[in-house]
């Protein structure tokens, strides 16, 4: 076995070590050794999952789903995105480039997961050398999987056996505390927290929809409601949220978080708000259904549930009242939140408390340092402000720039100085910048409702705190961006697969919307542009609440579509929000009877109207759909009232719009080509069959190939002169458009020549010359042509010429079947043909069946229907009409084999009705 690992800068050491070995090749007799013996493993394997994928393109997406489902089932959500990206690259190498089956093995250990991807092409080896291996440019197709392994995996390697090549990588889980989480010293009784004689812990379980599904006895004692009174009701009907100032998360968001802890209120049966301290834990049952378990105690008994702050290690041996040696922990507290949102929320709450303010906010700078994005606030309507953006340079002078500390004693004297506080009632504010290595990374501010609360002294204190936390905030922000980038990569890979899997325009539009809602936006609208001379057309609308879709369509129809500007990137579109505001105002006025009209009729519709207006009332952005240097539409994304988009989400949406535009244009081109092809093909079919007095005629036609309406088989029935009709059924060599071209030549030439009064042999001889004149485009043609004349005695006289075509079969009234013509040379091969016609008389009740070879050559394995099989089926058709005969033959052909027909088929049945004498 040969094992390739990440090479180092030193030459390979021949001595075995416990560290990761360099790239090496063992002796040939070692190639059969098991790879598990060559690598140290840090822990025991506790679970495994394996799957094999066929060498087809769709296997890549299937493998990604397998790995994602496996890791999420194991609880390894922290590393799912990295594992999916690496698996996607390695399985692509196996099934696309190597062209073999791919075996994927997932191994779970105590500290991470190991994934192995094997293909059956062991000759594809990486180069062996002592120096470090250069993997080349990331733009190269080959070696990219190994580059990703080197960048994302903790350990990785390549192994070879005589039959397999195996690439493995290991992803370690983030370190998590084990054992005792927290402990406190033994305290005298007088220092213990106060509580009632009997502490009641209410246990409330909330289902996916946010309604109460469980309510224990302590909850009944605390709030007075029996379980049957509240079960099935939303918790929001009882919760007074927020109970404490500074809570920036809504009740709905808190119930969806994996873990949450804090204070709010619950209204009891008397309407009084009971302050509670709550601990929420998100769980799922065996069927995968999520719910939230809430533990609640009275707020003054919060010590029962509250997670204690960890005492710094430096204080364990000394005075516990002494200050922390870490300024960051002094300000933030310990333990520090391990996520960016938690860190920012803790920061604004501590900043507000430190300066005794009424509100606080923290904004993060964009990469180009031109705008600041609101990421956390307390004491402000955070749902309205979150992700809103304000310019870094809001005005001239030092107080107009977020790069310098600023103190505003009274905002009423300088309206608009701090746009974030407009309309909030705040009068005085102090703001300071967050900087890392001289670069602006954010801004921290504290505000109060009273004027003149802050001076330069408070600005210095706040700046000192901002300097302590700036590096931690920037580090957490970069970590969040990296996680978002990896998630975005996985999202775009899945989106590209879905968009590439269809060429249907309507399905492409639906996929575009479904991929953005609710992942990127709350609602989405897609406008399409047929050509440069037409206005954008609203083609598709989707909202995460399906009941609002029709209302959104109605409102958007009242708004002129956005301008089709080809400039890349998202631009804000204010028109939907303005229309939504007007509609909400008009609906409210009607409900109050201020519009002069009846109110009772509109009151019931007010709810949906206001809900639709709220859905469109937030930020709306438009991204152009540009394909082949032409704007073919616009992708519109929206948020509900007063919500804003994150810059990272807009960048991801821009990447998606580029892929979606190309997929939509490909679907358009395919639809146009198909429509043109089908229109041309339909022009080759004969018009409606004429009514022949005294003869029943019916035709069944099936063209092989997707999207084909006409192939190489054709039929025709047309009047020649009074009482005479020409009929034909033929088969051009091949199928599809090329054969259809000869089909058109043959059908139109037959009509023209027959109406010139030529006999059957003369008609076919001249058609043969016309086909040969096509030169390299000519194709040989089998053709059954005849002239039919109904007789006064109820019979029909037919003169037929069978030029290389399957012989017509005659079914008599007694059930006997016999050929009705003799075979002659086919057309399009020889220049001089000697053809003759044969006369056949169909008596009343007789049937003449004409088919193409797609019918007789229908196969199932080694069996073929053949002429004998067709004759056997025809013998069962005695007494049936011409249409029933053709239908029975077609059913027999379709049932003969399970596969779809691979050749065109045509069936022409003619029957002379029986004469009934009254």
Short mmCIF file of N, CA and C in Angstrom, two decimals, residues 215-372:
data_model
loop_
_atom_site.label_atom_id
_atom_site.label_comp_id
_atom_site.label_asym_id
_atom_site.label_seq_id
_atom_site.Cartn_x
_atom_site.Cartn_y
_atom_site.Cartn_z
N UNK A 215 -47.76 21.57 29.69
CA UNK A 215 -47.92 22.60 30.73
C UNK A 215 -48.03 21.86 32.05
N UNK A 216 -47.00 21.95 32.91
CA UNK A 216 -46.99 21.11 34.11
C UNK A 216 -47.74 21.78 35.27
N UNK A 217 -47.78 21.06 36.44
CA UNK A 217 -48.55 21.54 37.58
C UNK A 217 -47.96 22.82 38.16
N UNK A 218 -46.63 22.95 38.18
CA UNK A 218 -46.03 24.18 38.70
C UNK A 218 -46.41 25.38 37.84
N UNK A 219 -46.57 25.16 36.54
CA UNK A 219 -47.01 26.25 35.67
C UNK A 219 -48.44 26.66 36.04
N UNK A 220 -49.29 25.67 36.39
CA UNK A 220 -50.64 26.00 36.83
C UNK A 220 -50.62 26.82 38.11
N UNK A 221 -49.73 26.45 39.06
CA UNK A 221 -49.64 27.18 40.33
C UNK A 221 -49.11 28.59 40.12
N UNK A 222 -48.13 28.76 39.25
CA UNK A 222 -47.52 30.07 39.05
C UNK A 222 -48.44 31.04 38.33
N UNK A 223 -49.16 30.56 37.31
CA UNK A 223 -49.88 31.48 36.44
C UNK A 223 -51.40 31.29 36.48
N UNK A 224 -51.89 30.23 37.14
CA UNK A 224 -53.32 30.07 37.33
C UNK A 224 -54.07 29.37 36.20
N UNK A 225 -53.41 29.07 35.10
CA UNK A 225 -54.08 28.42 33.98
C UNK A 225 -53.97 26.90 34.11
N UNK A 226 -55.06 26.19 33.89
CA UNK A 226 -55.00 24.74 33.78
C UNK A 226 -54.42 24.38 32.41
N UNK A 227 -53.91 23.16 32.32
CA UNK A 227 -53.23 22.75 31.09
C UNK A 227 -54.17 22.82 29.89
N UNK A 228 -55.43 22.40 30.05
CA UNK A 228 -56.35 22.40 28.91
C UNK A 228 -56.75 23.80 28.47
N UNK A 229 -56.49 24.83 29.32
CA UNK A 229 -56.81 26.20 28.95
C UNK A 229 -55.78 26.81 28.01
N UNK A 230 -54.55 26.32 28.08
CA UNK A 230 -53.46 26.96 27.30
C UNK A 230 -52.92 26.05 26.20
N UNK A 231 -53.18 24.75 26.29
CA UNK A 231 -52.65 23.85 25.27
C UNK A 231 -53.21 24.22 23.89
N UNK A 232 -52.29 24.34 22.93
CA UNK A 232 -52.69 24.71 21.58
C UNK A 232 -52.67 26.20 21.31
N UNK A 233 -52.46 27.02 22.36
CA UNK A 233 -52.40 28.47 22.18
C UNK A 233 -50.95 28.92 22.01
N UNK A 234 -50.68 29.98 21.25
CA UNK A 234 -49.31 30.49 21.11
C UNK A 234 -48.81 31.04 22.44
N UNK A 235 -47.54 30.81 22.72
CA UNK A 235 -46.96 31.36 23.94
C UNK A 235 -47.00 32.89 23.92
N UNK A 236 -46.95 33.46 22.71
CA UNK A 236 -46.97 34.92 22.60
C UNK A 236 -48.26 35.52 23.16
N UNK A 237 -49.36 34.73 23.28
CA UNK A 237 -50.59 35.24 23.87
C UNK A 237 -50.43 35.51 25.36
N UNK A 238 -49.47 34.82 25.99
CA UNK A 238 -49.27 34.95 27.43
C UNK A 238 -48.04 35.76 27.78
N UNK A 239 -47.04 35.79 26.88
CA UNK A 239 -45.75 36.40 27.21
C UNK A 239 -45.82 37.91 27.09
N UNK A 240 -45.27 38.60 28.08
CA UNK A 240 -45.07 40.05 28.03
C UNK A 240 -43.60 40.27 27.71
N UNK A 241 -43.32 40.60 26.48
CA UNK A 241 -41.93 40.57 26.00
C UNK A 241 -41.54 41.94 25.46
N UNK A 242 -40.36 42.51 25.81
CA UNK A 242 -39.46 41.96 26.82
C UNK A 242 -39.82 42.50 28.21
N UNK A 243 -39.49 41.73 29.22
CA UNK A 243 -39.74 42.19 30.58
C UNK A 243 -38.66 43.16 31.03
N UNK A 244 -37.41 42.88 30.66
CA UNK A 244 -36.29 43.73 31.06
C UNK A 244 -35.77 44.49 29.86
N UNK A 245 -35.39 45.74 30.06
CA UNK A 245 -34.84 46.54 28.97
C UNK A 245 -33.54 45.90 28.48
N UNK A 246 -33.30 46.04 27.21
CA UNK A 246 -32.05 45.52 26.66
C UNK A 246 -32.18 44.18 25.99
N UNK A 247 -33.34 43.58 26.04
CA UNK A 247 -33.51 42.30 25.35
C UNK A 247 -33.69 42.58 23.86
N UNK A 248 -32.74 42.17 23.04
CA UNK A 248 -32.79 42.49 21.62
C UNK A 248 -33.40 41.40 20.76
N UNK A 249 -33.75 40.29 21.37
CA UNK A 249 -34.30 39.16 20.61
C UNK A 249 -35.78 39.03 20.91
N UNK A 250 -36.60 38.82 19.87
CA UNK A 250 -38.02 38.65 20.07
C UNK A 250 -38.34 37.26 20.58
N UNK A 251 -39.57 37.08 21.07
CA UNK A 251 -39.97 35.79 21.62
C UNK A 251 -39.91 34.70 20.56
N UNK A 252 -40.33 35.02 19.32
CA UNK A 252 -40.30 34.00 18.26
C UNK A 252 -38.88 33.58 17.96
N UNK A 253 -37.95 34.55 17.92
CA UNK A 253 -36.55 34.21 17.66
C UNK A 253 -35.97 33.42 18.82
N UNK A 254 -36.30 33.80 20.05
CA UNK A 254 -35.75 33.11 21.21
C UNK A 254 -36.18 31.65 21.25
N UNK A 255 -37.41 31.37 20.82
CA UNK A 255 -37.90 29.99 20.83
C UNK A 255 -37.23 29.14 19.76
N UNK A 256 -36.65 29.77 18.74
CA UNK A 256 -35.99 29.01 17.68
C UNK A 256 -34.51 28.80 17.94
N UNK A 257 -33.94 29.53 18.90
CA UNK A 257 -32.52 29.37 19.20
C UNK A 257 -32.29 28.02 19.89
N UNK A 258 -31.08 27.47 19.71
CA UNK A 258 -30.78 26.18 20.34
C UNK A 258 -30.78 26.28 21.86
N UNK A 259 -30.36 27.43 22.38
CA UNK A 259 -30.38 27.66 23.83
C UNK A 259 -30.53 29.15 24.07
N UNK A 260 -31.37 29.51 25.05
CA UNK A 260 -31.57 30.92 25.38
C UNK A 260 -31.87 31.02 26.87
N UNK A 261 -31.43 32.14 27.46
CA UNK A 261 -31.63 32.34 28.89
C UNK A 261 -31.86 33.82 29.13
N UNK A 262 -32.88 34.17 29.90
CA UNK A 262 -33.14 35.58 30.16
C UNK A 262 -34.47 35.78 30.86
N UNK A 263 -34.86 37.07 30.97
CA UNK A 263 -36.06 37.45 31.73
C UNK A 263 -37.13 37.97 30.80
N UNK A 264 -38.37 37.67 31.13
CA UNK A 264 -39.53 38.30 30.52
C UNK A 264 -40.70 38.12 31.47
N UNK A 265 -41.93 38.32 31.02
CA UNK A 265 -43.08 38.20 31.89
C UNK A 265 -44.14 37.30 31.31
N UNK A 266 -44.95 36.70 32.18
CA UNK A 266 -46.08 35.88 31.77
C UNK A 266 -47.34 36.45 32.45
N UNK A 267 -48.39 36.69 31.65
CA UNK A 267 -49.64 37.21 32.20
C UNK A 267 -50.43 36.05 32.83
N UNK A 268 -50.83 36.24 34.10
CA UNK A 268 -51.60 35.19 34.75
C UNK A 268 -53.09 35.38 34.46
N UNK A 269 -53.93 34.59 35.13
CA UNK A 269 -55.37 34.62 34.83
C UNK A 269 -56.01 35.96 35.17
N UNK A 270 -55.41 36.73 36.08
CA UNK A 270 -55.96 38.04 36.44
C UNK A 270 -55.46 39.15 35.54
N UNK A 271 -54.58 38.83 34.59
CA UNK A 271 -54.03 39.85 33.71
C UNK A 271 -52.76 40.48 34.24
N UNK A 272 -52.34 40.10 35.44
CA UNK A 272 -51.12 40.65 36.02
C UNK A 272 -49.90 39.97 35.41
N UNK A 273 -48.86 40.74 35.17
CA UNK A 273 -47.64 40.19 34.58
C UNK A 273 -46.75 39.66 35.70
N UNK A 274 -46.44 38.37 35.61
CA UNK A 274 -45.56 37.72 36.58
C UNK A 274 -44.15 37.71 35.99
N UNK A 275 -43.22 38.46 36.61
CA UNK A 275 -41.85 38.44 36.09
C UNK A 275 -41.24 37.04 36.27
N UNK A 276 -40.65 36.50 35.22
CA UNK A 276 -40.06 35.17 35.29
C UNK A 276 -38.65 35.22 34.72
N UNK A 277 -37.87 34.27 35.15
CA UNK A 277 -36.55 34.03 34.54
C UNK A 277 -36.66 32.68 33.86
N UNK A 278 -36.22 32.60 32.59
CA UNK A 278 -36.47 31.42 31.76
C UNK A 278 -35.17 30.87 31.20
N UNK A 279 -35.17 29.56 31.02
CA UNK A 279 -34.10 28.87 30.31
C UNK A 279 -34.74 28.02 29.22
N UNK A 280 -34.42 28.32 27.96
CA UNK A 280 -35.00 27.61 26.82
C UNK A 280 -33.97 26.65 26.23
N UNK A 281 -34.44 25.46 25.87
CA UNK A 281 -33.59 24.48 25.20
C UNK A 281 -34.35 23.92 24.02
N UNK A 282 -33.77 23.98 22.84
CA UNK A 282 -34.38 23.46 21.62
C UNK A 282 -34.03 21.98 21.50
N UNK A 283 -35.02 21.11 21.31
CA UNK A 283 -34.81 19.66 21.23
C UNK A 283 -35.58 19.13 20.03
N UNK A 284 -35.36 17.87 19.71
CA UNK A 284 -36.15 17.19 18.68
C UNK A 284 -36.45 15.78 19.15
N UNK A 285 -37.60 15.25 18.73
CA UNK A 285 -37.99 13.91 19.15
C UNK A 285 -37.42 12.88 18.18
N UNK A 286 -37.76 11.62 18.39
CA UNK A 286 -37.20 10.54 17.58
C UNK A 286 -37.58 10.67 16.11
N UNK A 287 -38.71 11.31 15.84
CA UNK A 287 -39.14 11.49 14.45
C UNK A 287 -38.52 12.72 13.81
N UNK A 288 -37.68 13.45 14.56
CA UNK A 288 -37.04 14.64 14.01
C UNK A 288 -37.84 15.91 14.16
N UNK A 289 -38.98 15.87 14.88
CA UNK A 289 -39.83 17.05 15.05
C UNK A 289 -39.24 17.96 16.13
N UNK A 290 -38.93 19.24 15.81
CA UNK A 290 -38.32 20.12 16.82
C UNK A 290 -39.37 20.73 17.75
N UNK A 291 -38.94 21.02 18.96
CA UNK A 291 -39.77 21.75 19.91
C UNK A 291 -38.83 22.43 20.90
N UNK A 292 -39.38 23.33 21.71
CA UNK A 292 -38.58 24.08 22.68
C UNK A 292 -39.12 23.82 24.07
N UNK A 293 -38.23 23.42 24.97
CA UNK A 293 -38.59 23.19 26.37
C UNK A 293 -38.20 24.44 27.15
N UNK A 294 -39.15 25.04 27.85
CA UNK A 294 -38.92 26.26 28.62
C UNK A 294 -39.07 25.95 30.11
N UNK A 295 -38.03 26.27 30.87
CA UNK A 295 -38.07 26.18 32.33
C UNK A 295 -38.20 27.60 32.85
N UNK A 296 -39.21 27.87 33.70
CA UNK A 296 -39.47 29.21 34.19
C UNK A 296 -39.60 29.20 35.70
N UNK A 297 -38.98 30.19 36.34
CA UNK A 297 -39.14 30.43 37.78
C UNK A 297 -39.43 31.92 37.96
N UNK A 298 -39.89 32.27 39.18
CA UNK A 298 -40.07 33.70 39.46
C UNK A 298 -38.73 34.41 39.33
N UNK A 299 -38.80 35.67 38.86
CA UNK A 299 -37.57 36.37 38.51
C UNK A 299 -36.62 36.49 39.70
N UNK A 300 -37.17 36.66 40.92
CA UNK A 300 -36.28 36.80 42.08
C UNK A 300 -35.66 35.45 42.48
N UNK A 301 -36.12 34.37 41.86
CA UNK A 301 -35.53 33.05 42.12
C UNK A 301 -34.65 32.61 40.95
N UNK A 302 -34.17 33.55 40.16
CA UNK A 302 -33.41 33.22 38.96
C UNK A 302 -32.15 32.41 39.25
N UNK A 303 -31.64 32.46 40.49
CA UNK A 303 -30.43 31.71 40.81
C UNK A 303 -30.63 30.21 40.59
N UNK A 304 -31.88 29.76 40.59
CA UNK A 304 -32.15 28.33 40.37
C UNK A 304 -31.78 27.92 38.95
N UNK A 305 -32.01 28.80 37.98
CA UNK A 305 -31.76 28.47 36.58
C UNK A 305 -30.58 29.21 35.98
N UNK A 306 -30.24 30.38 36.51
CA UNK A 306 -29.25 31.23 35.86
C UNK A 306 -27.88 30.59 35.88
N UNK A 307 -27.22 30.63 34.73
CA UNK A 307 -25.86 30.11 34.65
C UNK A 307 -24.92 31.07 35.36
N UNK A 308 -24.21 30.63 36.43
CA UNK A 308 -23.34 31.55 37.18
C UNK A 308 -22.17 32.00 36.31
N UNK A 309 -21.71 33.22 36.57
CA UNK A 309 -20.51 33.69 35.90
C UNK A 309 -19.30 32.97 36.47
N UNK A 310 -18.41 32.60 35.58
CA UNK A 310 -17.23 31.85 36.00
C UNK A 310 -16.22 32.80 36.63
N UNK A 311 -15.70 32.41 37.77
CA UNK A 311 -14.69 33.22 38.47
C UNK A 311 -13.37 33.10 37.75
N UNK A 312 -12.68 34.20 37.44
CA UNK A 312 -11.39 34.10 36.78
C UNK A 312 -10.42 33.28 37.59
N UNK A 313 -9.56 32.54 36.86
CA UNK A 313 -8.63 31.63 37.54
C UNK A 313 -7.71 32.38 38.48
N UNK A 314 -7.38 33.63 38.16
CA UNK A 314 -6.45 34.38 39.01
C UNK A 314 -7.05 34.75 40.34
N UNK A 315 -8.38 34.65 40.47
CA UNK A 315 -9.03 35.07 41.71
C UNK A 315 -9.33 33.91 42.64
N UNK A 316 -9.03 32.66 42.22
CA UNK A 316 -9.46 31.53 43.03
C UNK A 316 -8.73 31.46 44.35
N UNK A 317 -7.52 31.95 44.40
CA UNK A 317 -6.80 31.87 45.64
C UNK A 317 -6.76 33.12 46.43
N UNK A 318 -7.33 34.18 45.93
CA UNK A 318 -7.29 35.44 46.63
C UNK A 318 -8.64 35.96 46.96
N UNK A 319 -8.71 37.29 47.09
CA UNK A 319 -9.98 37.94 47.42
C UNK A 319 -10.90 37.90 46.22
N UNK A 320 -12.09 37.34 46.40
CA UNK A 320 -13.03 37.22 45.29
C UNK A 320 -13.58 38.55 44.85
N UNK A 321 -13.43 39.60 45.69
CA UNK A 321 -13.94 40.91 45.32
C UNK A 321 -12.94 41.72 44.52
N UNK A 322 -11.74 41.20 44.33
CA UNK A 322 -10.72 41.93 43.59
C UNK A 322 -11.06 42.01 42.13
N UNK A 323 -10.54 43.03 41.43
CA UNK A 323 -10.84 43.19 40.01
C UNK A 323 -10.17 42.13 39.18
N UNK A 324 -10.74 41.81 38.02
CA UNK A 324 -10.15 40.85 37.10
C UNK A 324 -8.93 41.45 36.46
N UNK A 325 -7.94 40.62 36.19
CA UNK A 325 -6.72 41.09 35.55
C UNK A 325 -6.90 41.29 34.06
N UNK A 326 -7.99 40.78 33.49
CA UNK A 326 -8.24 40.89 32.06
C UNK A 326 -9.27 42.00 31.83
N UNK A 327 -8.86 43.13 31.20
CA UNK A 327 -9.83 44.22 30.98
C UNK A 327 -11.03 43.79 30.13
N UNK A 328 -10.79 42.87 29.21
CA UNK A 328 -11.89 42.40 28.39
C UNK A 328 -12.95 41.71 29.24
N UNK A 329 -12.52 40.79 30.15
CA UNK A 329 -13.48 40.10 31.00
C UNK A 329 -14.09 41.05 32.02
N UNK A 330 -13.34 42.10 32.39
CA UNK A 330 -13.92 43.08 33.30
C UNK A 330 -15.14 43.74 32.68
N UNK A 331 -15.05 44.01 31.38
CA UNK A 331 -16.17 44.69 30.71
C UNK A 331 -17.24 43.71 30.27
N UNK A 332 -16.85 42.62 29.61
CA UNK A 332 -17.81 41.68 29.04
C UNK A 332 -18.36 40.73 30.09
N UNK A 333 -17.52 40.34 31.05
CA UNK A 333 -17.92 39.30 31.98
C UNK A 333 -17.42 37.95 31.52
N UNK A 334 -17.55 36.97 32.36
CA UNK A 334 -17.06 35.64 32.04
C UNK A 334 -18.12 34.62 32.41
N UNK A 335 -18.33 33.59 31.57
CA UNK A 335 -17.61 33.35 30.31
C UNK A 335 -18.11 34.26 29.19
N UNK A 336 -17.21 34.61 28.29
CA UNK A 336 -17.59 35.44 27.15
C UNK A 336 -18.42 34.62 26.18
N UNK A 337 -19.41 35.23 25.53
CA UNK A 337 -20.20 34.48 24.53
C UNK A 337 -19.30 33.97 23.42
N UNK A 338 -19.61 32.77 22.93
CA UNK A 338 -18.76 32.16 21.90
C UNK A 338 -19.27 32.44 20.49
N UNK A 339 -20.30 33.27 20.35
CA UNK A 339 -20.79 33.62 19.02
C UNK A 339 -20.81 35.13 18.88
N UNK A 340 -20.78 35.62 17.64
CA UNK A 340 -20.68 37.05 17.41
C UNK A 340 -21.89 37.79 17.93
N UNK A 341 -23.11 37.32 17.62
CA UNK A 341 -24.31 38.02 18.07
C UNK A 341 -24.38 38.10 19.59
N UNK A 342 -24.02 36.99 20.25
CA UNK A 342 -24.02 37.03 21.71
C UNK A 342 -23.00 38.00 22.26
N UNK A 343 -21.81 38.06 21.65
CA UNK A 343 -20.77 38.99 22.10
C UNK A 343 -21.21 40.43 21.90
N UNK A 344 -21.80 40.73 20.74
CA UNK A 344 -22.23 42.09 20.47
C UNK A 344 -23.37 42.50 21.40
N UNK A 345 -24.32 41.58 21.66
CA UNK A 345 -25.43 41.91 22.54
C UNK A 345 -24.93 42.16 23.96
N UNK A 346 -24.00 41.30 24.42
CA UNK A 346 -23.43 41.52 25.75
C UNK A 346 -22.69 42.86 25.81
N UNK A 347 -22.02 43.22 24.73
CA UNK A 347 -21.26 44.47 24.69
C UNK A 347 -22.17 45.68 24.86
N UNK A 348 -23.28 45.73 24.09
CA UNK A 348 -24.14 46.91 24.18
C UNK A 348 -24.84 46.98 25.54
N UNK A 349 -25.19 45.84 26.10
CA UNK A 349 -25.83 45.86 27.41
C UNK A 349 -24.87 46.36 28.49
N UNK A 350 -23.59 45.91 28.43
CA UNK A 350 -22.61 46.37 29.42
C UNK A 350 -22.28 47.85 29.22
N UNK A 351 -22.22 48.28 27.93
CA UNK A 351 -21.94 49.69 27.66
C UNK A 351 -23.07 50.57 28.18
N UNK A 352 -24.31 50.14 27.98
CA UNK A 352 -25.45 50.90 28.50
C UNK A 352 -25.40 50.99 30.02
N UNK A 353 -25.12 49.85 30.68
CA UNK A 353 -25.08 49.85 32.14
C UNK A 353 -23.91 50.68 32.66
N UNK A 354 -22.77 50.63 31.96
CA UNK A 354 -21.57 51.34 32.43
C UNK A 354 -21.81 52.85 32.45
N UNK A 355 -22.52 53.38 31.44
CA UNK A 355 -22.78 54.82 31.38
C UNK A 355 -24.18 55.18 31.84
N UNK A 356 -24.91 54.20 32.41
CA UNK A 356 -26.25 54.44 32.93
C UNK A 356 -27.13 55.07 31.85
N UNK A 357 -27.11 54.47 30.65
CA UNK A 357 -27.88 55.01 29.54
C UNK A 357 -29.23 54.31 29.41
N UNK A 358 -30.04 54.84 28.52
CA UNK A 358 -31.33 54.23 28.22
C UNK A 358 -31.26 53.28 27.03
N UNK A 359 -30.26 53.42 26.21
CA UNK A 359 -30.11 52.54 25.06
C UNK A 359 -28.64 52.52 24.65
N UNK A 360 -28.29 51.52 23.87
CA UNK A 360 -26.93 51.41 23.33
C UNK A 360 -27.02 50.67 22.01
N UNK A 361 -26.01 50.84 21.19
CA UNK A 361 -26.01 50.19 19.87
C UNK A 361 -24.57 49.97 19.43
N UNK A 362 -24.40 48.97 18.58
CA UNK A 362 -23.09 48.66 18.03
C UNK A 362 -23.25 48.39 16.53
N UNK A 363 -22.41 49.02 15.75
CA UNK A 363 -22.43 48.88 14.30
C UNK A 363 -21.09 48.34 13.83
N UNK A 364 -21.12 47.49 12.81
CA UNK A 364 -19.89 46.95 12.24
C UNK A 364 -19.68 47.54 10.85
N UNK A 365 -18.42 47.83 10.53
CA UNK A 365 -18.10 48.45 9.25
C UNK A 365 -18.06 47.41 8.14
N UNK A 366 -18.45 47.84 6.95
CA UNK A 366 -18.31 46.98 5.78
C UNK A 366 -16.83 46.89 5.39
N UNK A 367 -16.52 45.98 4.46
CA UNK A 367 -15.12 45.77 4.10
C UNK A 367 -14.47 47.02 3.54
N UNK A 368 -15.22 47.83 2.80
CA UNK A 368 -14.63 49.04 2.22
C UNK A 368 -14.69 50.24 3.15
N UNK A 369 -15.20 50.05 4.37
CA UNK A 369 -15.26 51.09 5.40
C UNK A 369 -16.04 52.32 4.95
N UNK A 370 -17.05 52.12 4.10
CA UNK A 370 -17.89 53.25 3.68
C UNK A 370 -19.22 53.28 4.41
N UNK A 371 -19.66 52.14 4.94
CA UNK A 371 -20.93 52.07 5.63
C UNK A 371 -20.79 51.28 6.92
N UNK A 372 -21.72 51.53 7.83
CA UNK A 372 -21.81 50.80 9.08
C UNK A 372 -23.13 50.07 9.12
#
